PDB file of C-alpha atoms in Angstrom:
ATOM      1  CA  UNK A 434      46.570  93.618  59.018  1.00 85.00           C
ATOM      2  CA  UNK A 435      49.063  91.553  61.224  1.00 88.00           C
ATOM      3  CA  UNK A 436      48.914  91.596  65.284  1.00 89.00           C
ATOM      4  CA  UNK A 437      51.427  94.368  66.952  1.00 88.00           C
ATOM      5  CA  UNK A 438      53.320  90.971  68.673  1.00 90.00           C
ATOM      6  CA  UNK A 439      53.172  87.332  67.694  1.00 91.00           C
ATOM      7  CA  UNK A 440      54.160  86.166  70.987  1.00 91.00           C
ATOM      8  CA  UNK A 441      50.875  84.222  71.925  1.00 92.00           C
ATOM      9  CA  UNK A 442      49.315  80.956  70.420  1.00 92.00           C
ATOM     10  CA  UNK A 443      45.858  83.097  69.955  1.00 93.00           C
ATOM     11  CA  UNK A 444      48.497  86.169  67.865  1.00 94.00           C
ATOM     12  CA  UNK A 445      49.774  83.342  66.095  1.00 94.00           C
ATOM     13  CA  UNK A 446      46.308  81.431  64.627  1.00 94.00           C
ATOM     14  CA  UNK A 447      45.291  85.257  63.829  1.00 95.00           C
ATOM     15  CA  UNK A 448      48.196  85.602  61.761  1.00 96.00           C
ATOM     16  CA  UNK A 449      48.172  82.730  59.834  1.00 95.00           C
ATOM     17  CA  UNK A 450      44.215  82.914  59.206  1.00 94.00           C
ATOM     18  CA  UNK A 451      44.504  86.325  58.010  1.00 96.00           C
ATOM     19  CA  UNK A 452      47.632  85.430  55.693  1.00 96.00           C
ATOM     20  CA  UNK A 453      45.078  82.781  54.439  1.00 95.00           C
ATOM     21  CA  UNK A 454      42.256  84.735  53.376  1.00 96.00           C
ATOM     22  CA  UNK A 455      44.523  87.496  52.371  1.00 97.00           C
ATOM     23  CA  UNK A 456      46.662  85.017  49.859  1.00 96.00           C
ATOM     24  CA  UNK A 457      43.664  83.537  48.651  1.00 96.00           C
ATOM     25  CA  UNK A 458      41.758  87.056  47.609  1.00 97.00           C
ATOM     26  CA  UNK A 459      45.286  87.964  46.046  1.00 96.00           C
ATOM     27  CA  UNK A 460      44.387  84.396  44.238  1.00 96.00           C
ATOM     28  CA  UNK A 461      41.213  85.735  43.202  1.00 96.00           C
ATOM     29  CA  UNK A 462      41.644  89.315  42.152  1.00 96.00           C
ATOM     30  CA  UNK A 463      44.638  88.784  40.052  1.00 95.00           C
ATOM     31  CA  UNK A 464      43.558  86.178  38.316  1.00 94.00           C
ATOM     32  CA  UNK A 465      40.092  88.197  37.152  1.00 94.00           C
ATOM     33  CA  UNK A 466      37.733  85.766  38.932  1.00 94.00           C
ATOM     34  CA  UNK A 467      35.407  88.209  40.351  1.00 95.00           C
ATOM     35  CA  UNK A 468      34.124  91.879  40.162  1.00 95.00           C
ATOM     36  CA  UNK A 469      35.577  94.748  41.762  1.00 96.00           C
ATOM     37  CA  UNK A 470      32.372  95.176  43.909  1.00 95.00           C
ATOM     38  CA  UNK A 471      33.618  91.785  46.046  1.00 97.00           C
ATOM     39  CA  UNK A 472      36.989  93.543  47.326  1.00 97.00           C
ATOM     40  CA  UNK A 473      37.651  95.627  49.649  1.00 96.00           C
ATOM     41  CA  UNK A 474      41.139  97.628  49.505  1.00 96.00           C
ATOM     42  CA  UNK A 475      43.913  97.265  52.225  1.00 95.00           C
ATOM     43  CA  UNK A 476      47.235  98.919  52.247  1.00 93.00           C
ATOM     44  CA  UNK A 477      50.307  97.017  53.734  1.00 89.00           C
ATOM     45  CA  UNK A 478      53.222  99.294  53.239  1.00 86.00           C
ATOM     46  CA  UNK A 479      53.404 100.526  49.571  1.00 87.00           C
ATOM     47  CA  UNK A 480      51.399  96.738  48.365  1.00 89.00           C
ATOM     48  CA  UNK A 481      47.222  97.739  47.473  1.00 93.00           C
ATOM     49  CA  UNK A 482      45.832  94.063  48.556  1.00 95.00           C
ATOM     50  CA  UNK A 483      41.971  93.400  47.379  1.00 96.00           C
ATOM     51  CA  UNK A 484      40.326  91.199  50.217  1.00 97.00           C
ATOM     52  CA  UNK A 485      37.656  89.226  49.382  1.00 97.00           C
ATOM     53  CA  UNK A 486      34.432  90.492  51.788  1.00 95.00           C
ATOM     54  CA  UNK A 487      30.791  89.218  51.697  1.00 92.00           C
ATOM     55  CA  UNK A 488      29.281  90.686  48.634  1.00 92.00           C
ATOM     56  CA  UNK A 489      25.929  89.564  47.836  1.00 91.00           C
ATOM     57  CA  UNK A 490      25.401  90.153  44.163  1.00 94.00           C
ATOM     58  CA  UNK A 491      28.390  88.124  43.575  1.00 94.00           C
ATOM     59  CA  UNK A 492      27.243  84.233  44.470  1.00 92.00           C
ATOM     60  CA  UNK A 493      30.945  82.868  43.681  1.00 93.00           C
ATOM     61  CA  UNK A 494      33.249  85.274  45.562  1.00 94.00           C
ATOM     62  CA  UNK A 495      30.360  85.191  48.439  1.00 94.00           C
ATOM     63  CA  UNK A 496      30.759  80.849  48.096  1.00 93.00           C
ATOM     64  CA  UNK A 497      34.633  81.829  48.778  1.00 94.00           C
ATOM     65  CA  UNK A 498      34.179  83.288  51.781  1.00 95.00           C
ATOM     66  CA  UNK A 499      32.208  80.516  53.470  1.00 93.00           C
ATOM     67  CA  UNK A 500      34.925  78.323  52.596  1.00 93.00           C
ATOM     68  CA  UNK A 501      37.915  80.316  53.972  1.00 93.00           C
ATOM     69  CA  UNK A 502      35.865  80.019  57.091  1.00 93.00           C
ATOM     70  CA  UNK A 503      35.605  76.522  56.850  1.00 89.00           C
ATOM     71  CA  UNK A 504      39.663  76.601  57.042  1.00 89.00           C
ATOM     72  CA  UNK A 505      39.465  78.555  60.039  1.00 91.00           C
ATOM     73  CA  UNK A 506      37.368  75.997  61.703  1.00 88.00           C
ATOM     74  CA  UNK A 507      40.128  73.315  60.948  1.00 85.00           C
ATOM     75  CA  UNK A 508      42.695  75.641  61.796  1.00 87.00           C
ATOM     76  CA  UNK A 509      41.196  76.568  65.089  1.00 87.00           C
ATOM     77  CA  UNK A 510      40.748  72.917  66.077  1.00 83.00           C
ATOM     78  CA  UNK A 511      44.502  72.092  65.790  1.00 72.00           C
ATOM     79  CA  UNK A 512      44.383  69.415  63.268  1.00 64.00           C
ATOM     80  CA  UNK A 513      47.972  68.403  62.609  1.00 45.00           C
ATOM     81  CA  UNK A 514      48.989  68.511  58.837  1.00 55.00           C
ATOM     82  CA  UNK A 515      46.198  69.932  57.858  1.00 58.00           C
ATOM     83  CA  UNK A 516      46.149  71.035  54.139  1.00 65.00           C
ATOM     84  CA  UNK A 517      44.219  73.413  51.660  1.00 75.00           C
ATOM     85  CA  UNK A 518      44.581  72.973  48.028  1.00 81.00           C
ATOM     86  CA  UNK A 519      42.618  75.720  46.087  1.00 83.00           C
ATOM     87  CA  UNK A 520      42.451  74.480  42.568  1.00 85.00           C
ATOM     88  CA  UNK A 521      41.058  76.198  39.000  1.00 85.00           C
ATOM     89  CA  UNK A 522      40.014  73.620  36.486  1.00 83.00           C
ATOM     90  CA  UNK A 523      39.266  73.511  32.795  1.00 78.00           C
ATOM     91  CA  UNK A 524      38.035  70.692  32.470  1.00 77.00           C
ATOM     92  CA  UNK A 525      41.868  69.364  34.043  1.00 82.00           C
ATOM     93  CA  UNK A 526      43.646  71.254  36.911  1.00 87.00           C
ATOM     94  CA  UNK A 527      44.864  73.913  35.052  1.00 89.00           C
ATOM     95  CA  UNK A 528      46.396  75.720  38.857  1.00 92.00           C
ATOM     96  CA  UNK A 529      46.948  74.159  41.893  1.00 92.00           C
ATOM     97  CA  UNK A 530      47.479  77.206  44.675  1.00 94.00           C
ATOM     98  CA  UNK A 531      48.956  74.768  48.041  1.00 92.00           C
ATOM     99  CA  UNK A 532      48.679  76.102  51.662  1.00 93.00           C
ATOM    100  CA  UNK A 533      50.262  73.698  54.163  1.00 90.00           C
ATOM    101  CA  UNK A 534      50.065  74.203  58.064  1.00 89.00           C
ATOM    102  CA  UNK A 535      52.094  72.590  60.929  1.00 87.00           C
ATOM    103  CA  UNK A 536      51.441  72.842  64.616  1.00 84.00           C
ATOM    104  CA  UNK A 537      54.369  73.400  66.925  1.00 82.00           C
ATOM    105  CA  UNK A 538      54.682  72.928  70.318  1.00 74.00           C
ATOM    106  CA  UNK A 539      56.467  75.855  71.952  1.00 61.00           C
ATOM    107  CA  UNK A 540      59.952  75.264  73.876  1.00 53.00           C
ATOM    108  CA  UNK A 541      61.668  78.121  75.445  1.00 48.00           C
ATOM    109  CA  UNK A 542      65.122  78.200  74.358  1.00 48.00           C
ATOM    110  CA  UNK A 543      67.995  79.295  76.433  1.00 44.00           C
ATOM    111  CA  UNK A 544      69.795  82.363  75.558  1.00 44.00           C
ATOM    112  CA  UNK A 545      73.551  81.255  76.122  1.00 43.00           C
ATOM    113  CA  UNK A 546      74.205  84.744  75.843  1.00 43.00           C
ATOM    114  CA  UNK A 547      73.262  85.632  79.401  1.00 42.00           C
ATOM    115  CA  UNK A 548      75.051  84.647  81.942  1.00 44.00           C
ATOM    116  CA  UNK A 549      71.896  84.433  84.232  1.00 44.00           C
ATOM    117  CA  UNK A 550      71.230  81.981  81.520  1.00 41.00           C
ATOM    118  CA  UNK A 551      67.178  83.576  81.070  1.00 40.00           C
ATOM    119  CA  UNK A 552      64.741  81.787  79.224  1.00 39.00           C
ATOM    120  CA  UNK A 553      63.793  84.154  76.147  1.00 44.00           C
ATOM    121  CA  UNK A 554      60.805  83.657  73.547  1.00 48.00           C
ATOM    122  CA  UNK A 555      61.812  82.522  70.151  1.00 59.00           C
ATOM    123  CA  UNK A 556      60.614  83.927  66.834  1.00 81.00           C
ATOM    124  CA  UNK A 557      60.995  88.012  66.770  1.00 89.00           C
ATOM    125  CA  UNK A 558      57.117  89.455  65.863  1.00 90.00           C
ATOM    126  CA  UNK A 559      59.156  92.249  63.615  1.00 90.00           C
ATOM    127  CA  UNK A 560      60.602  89.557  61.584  1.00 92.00           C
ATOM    128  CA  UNK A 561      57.790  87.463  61.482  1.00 93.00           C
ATOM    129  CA  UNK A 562      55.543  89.972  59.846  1.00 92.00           C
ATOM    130  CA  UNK A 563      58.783  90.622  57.464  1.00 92.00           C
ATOM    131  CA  UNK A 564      57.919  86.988  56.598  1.00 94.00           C
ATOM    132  CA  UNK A 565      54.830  87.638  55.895  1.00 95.00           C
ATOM    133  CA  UNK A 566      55.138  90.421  53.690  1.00 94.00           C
ATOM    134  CA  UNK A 567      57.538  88.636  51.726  1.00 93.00           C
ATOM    135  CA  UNK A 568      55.627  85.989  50.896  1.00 94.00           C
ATOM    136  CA  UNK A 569      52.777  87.945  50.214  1.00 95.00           C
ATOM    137  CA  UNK A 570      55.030  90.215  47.520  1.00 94.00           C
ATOM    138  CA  UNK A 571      55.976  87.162  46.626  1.00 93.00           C
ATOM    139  CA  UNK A 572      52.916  85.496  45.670  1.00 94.00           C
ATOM    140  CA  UNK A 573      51.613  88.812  44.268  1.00 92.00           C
ATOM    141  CA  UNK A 574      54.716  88.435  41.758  1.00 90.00           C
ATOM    142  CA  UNK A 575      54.055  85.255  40.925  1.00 91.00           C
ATOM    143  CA  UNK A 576      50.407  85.770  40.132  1.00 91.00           C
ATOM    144  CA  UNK A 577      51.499  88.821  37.327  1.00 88.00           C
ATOM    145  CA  UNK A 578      53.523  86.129  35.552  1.00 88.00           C
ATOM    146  CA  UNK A 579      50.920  83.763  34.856  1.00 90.00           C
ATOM    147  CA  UNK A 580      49.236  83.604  31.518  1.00 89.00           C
ATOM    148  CA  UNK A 581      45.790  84.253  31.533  1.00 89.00           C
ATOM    149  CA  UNK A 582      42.999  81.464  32.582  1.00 89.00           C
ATOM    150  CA  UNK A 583      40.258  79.911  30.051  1.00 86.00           C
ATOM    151  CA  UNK A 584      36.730  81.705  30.101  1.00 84.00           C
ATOM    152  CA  UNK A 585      35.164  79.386  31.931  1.00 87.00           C
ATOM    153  CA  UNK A 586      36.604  77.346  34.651  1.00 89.00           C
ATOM    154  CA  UNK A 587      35.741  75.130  38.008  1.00 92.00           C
ATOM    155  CA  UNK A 588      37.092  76.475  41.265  1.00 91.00           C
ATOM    156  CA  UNK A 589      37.093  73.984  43.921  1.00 91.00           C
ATOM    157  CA  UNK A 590      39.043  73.501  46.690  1.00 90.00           C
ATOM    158  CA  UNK A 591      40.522  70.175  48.836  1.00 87.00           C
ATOM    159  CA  UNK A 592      41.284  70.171  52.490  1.00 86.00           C
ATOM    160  CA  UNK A 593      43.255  67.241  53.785  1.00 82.00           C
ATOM    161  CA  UNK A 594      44.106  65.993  56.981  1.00 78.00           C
ATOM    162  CA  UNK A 595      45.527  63.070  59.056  1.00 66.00           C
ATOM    163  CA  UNK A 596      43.162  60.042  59.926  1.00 73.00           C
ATOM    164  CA  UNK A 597      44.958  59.529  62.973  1.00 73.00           C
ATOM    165  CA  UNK A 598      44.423  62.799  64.969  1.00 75.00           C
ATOM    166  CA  UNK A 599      41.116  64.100  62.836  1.00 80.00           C
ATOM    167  CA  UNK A 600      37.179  62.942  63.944  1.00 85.00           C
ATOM    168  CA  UNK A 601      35.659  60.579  61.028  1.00 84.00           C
ATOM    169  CA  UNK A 602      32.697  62.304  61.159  1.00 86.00           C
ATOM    170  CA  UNK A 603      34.445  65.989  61.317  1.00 87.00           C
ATOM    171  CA  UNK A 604      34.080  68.034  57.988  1.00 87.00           C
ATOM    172  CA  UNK A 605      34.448  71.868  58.373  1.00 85.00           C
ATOM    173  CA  UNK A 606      31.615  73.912  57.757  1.00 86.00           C
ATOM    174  CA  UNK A 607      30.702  74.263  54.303  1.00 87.00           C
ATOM    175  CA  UNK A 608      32.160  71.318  52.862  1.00 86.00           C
ATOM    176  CA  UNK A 609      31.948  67.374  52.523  1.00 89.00           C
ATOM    177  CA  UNK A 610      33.613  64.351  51.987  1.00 87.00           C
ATOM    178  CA  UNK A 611      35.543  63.781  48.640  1.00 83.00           C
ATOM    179  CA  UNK A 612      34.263  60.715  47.028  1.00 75.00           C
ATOM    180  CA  UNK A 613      36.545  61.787  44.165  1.00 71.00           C
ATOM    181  CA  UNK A 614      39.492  60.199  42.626  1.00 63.00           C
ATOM    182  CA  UNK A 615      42.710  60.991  44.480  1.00 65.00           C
ATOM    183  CA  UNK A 616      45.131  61.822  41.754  1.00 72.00           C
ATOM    184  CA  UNK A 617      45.038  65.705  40.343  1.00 76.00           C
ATOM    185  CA  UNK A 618      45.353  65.622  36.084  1.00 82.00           C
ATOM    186  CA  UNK A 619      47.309  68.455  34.637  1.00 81.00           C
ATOM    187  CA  UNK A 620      46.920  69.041  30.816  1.00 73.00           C
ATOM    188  CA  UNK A 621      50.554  69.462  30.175  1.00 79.00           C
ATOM    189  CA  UNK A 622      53.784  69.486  32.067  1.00 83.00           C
ATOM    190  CA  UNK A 623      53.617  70.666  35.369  1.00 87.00           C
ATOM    191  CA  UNK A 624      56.067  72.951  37.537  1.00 86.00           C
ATOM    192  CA  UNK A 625      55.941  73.284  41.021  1.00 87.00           C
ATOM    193  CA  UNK A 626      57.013  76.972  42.469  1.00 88.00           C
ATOM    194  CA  UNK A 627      57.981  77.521  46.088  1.00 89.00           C
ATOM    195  CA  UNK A 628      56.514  80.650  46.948  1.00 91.00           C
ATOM    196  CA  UNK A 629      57.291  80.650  50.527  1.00 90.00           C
ATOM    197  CA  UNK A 630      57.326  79.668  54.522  1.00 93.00           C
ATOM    198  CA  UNK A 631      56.235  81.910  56.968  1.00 95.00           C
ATOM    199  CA  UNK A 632      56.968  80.363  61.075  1.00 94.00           C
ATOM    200  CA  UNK A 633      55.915  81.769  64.264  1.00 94.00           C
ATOM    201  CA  UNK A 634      56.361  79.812  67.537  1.00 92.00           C
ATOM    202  CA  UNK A 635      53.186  78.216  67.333  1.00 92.00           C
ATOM    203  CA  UNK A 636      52.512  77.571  63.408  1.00 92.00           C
ATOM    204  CA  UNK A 637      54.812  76.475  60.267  1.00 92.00           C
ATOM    205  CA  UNK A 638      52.730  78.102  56.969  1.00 94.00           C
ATOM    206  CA  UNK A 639      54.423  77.516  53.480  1.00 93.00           C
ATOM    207  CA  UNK A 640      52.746  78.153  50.156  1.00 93.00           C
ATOM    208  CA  UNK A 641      53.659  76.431  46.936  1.00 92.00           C
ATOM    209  CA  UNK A 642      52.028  76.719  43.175  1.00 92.00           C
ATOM    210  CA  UNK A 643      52.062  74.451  40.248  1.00 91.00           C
ATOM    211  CA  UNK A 644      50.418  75.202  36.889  1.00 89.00           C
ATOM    212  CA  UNK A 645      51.940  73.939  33.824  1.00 86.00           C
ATOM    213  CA  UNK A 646      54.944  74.870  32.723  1.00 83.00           C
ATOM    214  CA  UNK A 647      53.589  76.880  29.540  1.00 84.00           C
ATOM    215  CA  UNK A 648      51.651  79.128  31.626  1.00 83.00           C
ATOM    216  CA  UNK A 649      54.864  80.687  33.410  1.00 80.00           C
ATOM    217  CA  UNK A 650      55.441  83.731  31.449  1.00 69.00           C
ATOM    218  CA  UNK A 651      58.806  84.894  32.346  1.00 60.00           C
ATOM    219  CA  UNK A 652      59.966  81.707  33.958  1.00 52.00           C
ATOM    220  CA  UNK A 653      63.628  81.086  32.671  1.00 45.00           C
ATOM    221  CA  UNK A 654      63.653  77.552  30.749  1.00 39.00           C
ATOM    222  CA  UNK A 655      66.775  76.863  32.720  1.00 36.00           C
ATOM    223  CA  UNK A 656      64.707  76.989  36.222  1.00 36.00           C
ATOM    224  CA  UNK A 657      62.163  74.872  35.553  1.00 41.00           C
ATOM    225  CA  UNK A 658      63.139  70.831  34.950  1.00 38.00           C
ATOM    226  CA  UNK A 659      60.864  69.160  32.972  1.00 43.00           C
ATOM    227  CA  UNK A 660      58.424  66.447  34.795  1.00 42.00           C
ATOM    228  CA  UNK A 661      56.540  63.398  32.333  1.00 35.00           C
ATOM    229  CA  UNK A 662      53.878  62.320  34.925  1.00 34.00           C
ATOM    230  CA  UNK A 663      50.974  64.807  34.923  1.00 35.00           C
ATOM    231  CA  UNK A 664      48.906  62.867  37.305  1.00 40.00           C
ATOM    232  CA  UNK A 665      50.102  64.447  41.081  1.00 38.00           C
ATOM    233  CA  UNK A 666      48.782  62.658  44.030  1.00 38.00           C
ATOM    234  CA  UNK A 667      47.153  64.223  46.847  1.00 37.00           C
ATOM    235  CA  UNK A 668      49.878  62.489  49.091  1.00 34.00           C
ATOM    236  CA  UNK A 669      52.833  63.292  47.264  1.00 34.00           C
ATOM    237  CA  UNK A 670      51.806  67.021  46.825  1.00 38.00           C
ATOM    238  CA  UNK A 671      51.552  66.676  50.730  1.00 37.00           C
ATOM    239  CA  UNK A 672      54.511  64.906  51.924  1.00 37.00           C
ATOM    240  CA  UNK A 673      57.469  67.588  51.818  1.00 43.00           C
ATOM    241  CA  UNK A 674      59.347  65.644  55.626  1.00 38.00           C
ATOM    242  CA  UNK A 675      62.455  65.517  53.044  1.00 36.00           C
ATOM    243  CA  UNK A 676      62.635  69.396  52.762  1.00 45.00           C
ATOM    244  CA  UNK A 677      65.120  70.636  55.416  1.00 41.00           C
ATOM    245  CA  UNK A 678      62.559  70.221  57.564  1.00 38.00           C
ATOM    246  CA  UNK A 679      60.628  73.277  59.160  1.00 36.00           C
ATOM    247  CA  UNK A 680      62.277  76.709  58.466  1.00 36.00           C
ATOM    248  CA  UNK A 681      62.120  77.801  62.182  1.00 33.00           C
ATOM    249  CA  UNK A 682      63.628  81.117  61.530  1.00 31.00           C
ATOM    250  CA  UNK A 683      61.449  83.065  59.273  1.00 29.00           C
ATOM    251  CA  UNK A 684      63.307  82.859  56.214  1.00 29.00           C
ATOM    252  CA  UNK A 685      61.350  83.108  53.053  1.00 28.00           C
ATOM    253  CA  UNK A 686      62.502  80.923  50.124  1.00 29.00           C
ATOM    254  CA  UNK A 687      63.087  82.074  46.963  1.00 33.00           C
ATOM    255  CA  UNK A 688      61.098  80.794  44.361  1.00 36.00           C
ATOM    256  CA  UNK A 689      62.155  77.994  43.338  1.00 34.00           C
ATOM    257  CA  UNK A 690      61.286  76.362  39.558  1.00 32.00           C
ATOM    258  CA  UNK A 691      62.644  73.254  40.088  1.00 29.00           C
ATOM    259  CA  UNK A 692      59.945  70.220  39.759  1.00 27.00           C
ATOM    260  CA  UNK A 693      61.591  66.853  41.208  1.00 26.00           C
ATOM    261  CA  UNK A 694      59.522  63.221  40.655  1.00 24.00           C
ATOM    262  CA  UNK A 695      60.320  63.420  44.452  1.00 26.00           C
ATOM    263  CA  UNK A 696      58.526  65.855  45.199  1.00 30.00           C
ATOM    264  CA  UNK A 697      55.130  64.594  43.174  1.00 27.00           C
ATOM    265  CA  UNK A 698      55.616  60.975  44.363  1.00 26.00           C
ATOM    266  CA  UNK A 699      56.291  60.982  47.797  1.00 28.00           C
ATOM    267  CA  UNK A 700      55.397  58.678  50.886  1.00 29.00           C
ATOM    268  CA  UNK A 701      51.599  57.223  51.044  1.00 35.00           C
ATOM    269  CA  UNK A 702      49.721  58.610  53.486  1.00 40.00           C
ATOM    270  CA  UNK A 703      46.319  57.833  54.840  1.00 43.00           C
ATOM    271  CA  UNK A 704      44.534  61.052  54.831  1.00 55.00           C
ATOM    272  CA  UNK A 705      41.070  62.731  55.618  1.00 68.00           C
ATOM    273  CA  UNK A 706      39.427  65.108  52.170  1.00 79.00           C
ATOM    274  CA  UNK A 707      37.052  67.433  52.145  1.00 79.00           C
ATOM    275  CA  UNK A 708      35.859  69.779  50.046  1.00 84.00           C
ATOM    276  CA  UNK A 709      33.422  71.822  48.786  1.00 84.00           C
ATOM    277  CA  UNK A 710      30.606  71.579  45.866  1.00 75.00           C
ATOM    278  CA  UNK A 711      32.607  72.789  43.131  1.00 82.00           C
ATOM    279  CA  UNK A 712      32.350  76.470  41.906  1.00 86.00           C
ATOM    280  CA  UNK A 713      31.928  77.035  38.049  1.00 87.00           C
ATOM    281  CA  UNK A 714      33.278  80.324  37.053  1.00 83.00           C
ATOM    282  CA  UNK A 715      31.767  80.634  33.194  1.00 66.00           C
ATOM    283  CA  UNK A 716      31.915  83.544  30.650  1.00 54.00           C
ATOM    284  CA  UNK A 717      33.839  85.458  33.029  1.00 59.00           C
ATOM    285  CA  UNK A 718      34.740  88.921  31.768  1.00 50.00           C
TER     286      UNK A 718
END
């Protein structure tokens, strides 16, 4: 699934594309969104993932396909701070699923260990597939401890970017220009979750969730602080520079309940949306 070393730029975008369309299919399958027929079965360690593939009697899971390949296109072209949200509706966001990237430019750091004082690489490939596999457990938790979605719902999903380093006219195949409003309405009281960071020497990748807080099944009431606005702009979902900034080891962080107005209000941004023509998902079974 993962490259034998992470060591290149080219190891590195294959990594974090293939942690994409692997954490979206996990999206996908365990919430019951399409048939068997559209997964195929990968084994990493002891963990059965179902990745989406191109199947042809299925319409919607074939639609999500052509639009993780749409986020390989931005990914490939380097466009700073460039965001996916992958949302389910009904007829409000009823999920928000958050991928963020960041682009790093690599510096070899001095290993004051030595006393011919050699320049070494940075991130360890072992532990940055540990990462990965973390988050991806991680995520695969999270996804068993969400109540189950409304028969019929509207997948969509949002990529953003940063005016200032992306074309005007650039939209990644498959998708358009939003002309939609940019605030994202929850029907109840929404909790953000923290799933996780994965970092390489080349790429910053974290992964966060909100839903409402009802939907968390086995979420301890003392984890998750209660937030009144359930109107979440596109910038403040964005905008985490007041984190402890990037993770550069490859520490996965726990999940974390807590929902701060911080967090949902943020900085404004100017910022680039695409997306796609939305997906409806009805009478699934």
């Amino acid at each position: 699934l993962f490259p034998d070393a992470i060591t290149t730029e080219q190891q590195s975008v294959v990594l974090v594309k293939r942690l994409l369309a692997i954490s979206v299919s996990c999206i996908t399958y365990m919430r019951g969104l399409f048939p068997e027929s559209s997964y195929g079965t990968r084994y990493l360690d002891d963990l059965c993932l179902k990745i989406l593939r191109e199947d042809k009697s299925c319409l919607g899971s074939l639609q999500i396909v052509k639009w993780i390949q749409g986020c390989f296109d931005a990914l490939e072209k380097q466009y700073v701070s460039f965001h996916s949200h992958f949302l389910l509706e009904f007829p409000v966001v009823t999920e928000l699923y958050q991928f963020k990237f960041k682009y790093k430019k690599k510096v070899p750091q001095m290993d004051i260990s030595s006393n011919e004082r050699e320049f070494v690489t940075g991130l360890c490939s072992e532990d940055i597939k540990q990462a990965s596999r973390l988050l991806l457990r991680r995520l695969y938790l999270l996804m068993q401890n969400l109540g189950p979605l409304p028969n019929d719902i509207t997948l969509t999903m949002k990529l953003l970017y940063y005016n200032d380093v992306t074309p005007k006219d650039y939209q990644p195949p498959g998708f358009k220009e939003d002309a939609g409003p940019g605030d994202l309405v929850f029907g109840g009281d929404p909790v953000s979750l923290r799933v996780g960071s994965v970092s390489t020497d080349f790429h910053l990748m974290k992964v966060r969730v909100t839903t409402e807080k009802k939907r968390m099944r086995k979420a301890h009431s003392k984890l998750i602080q209660k937030n009144g606005p359930t109107e979440i702009s596109h910038q403040g979902l964005d905008c985490e520079e007041e984190e402890e900034e990037e993770e550069e080891g490859t520490k996965i962080n726990l999940l974390n309940l807590a929902f701060s107005q911080e967090e949902v209000t943020g900085p404004e941004k100017k910022r680039k949306v695409s997306e796609p023509e939305k997906l409806p998902l009805n009478s699934r079974k």
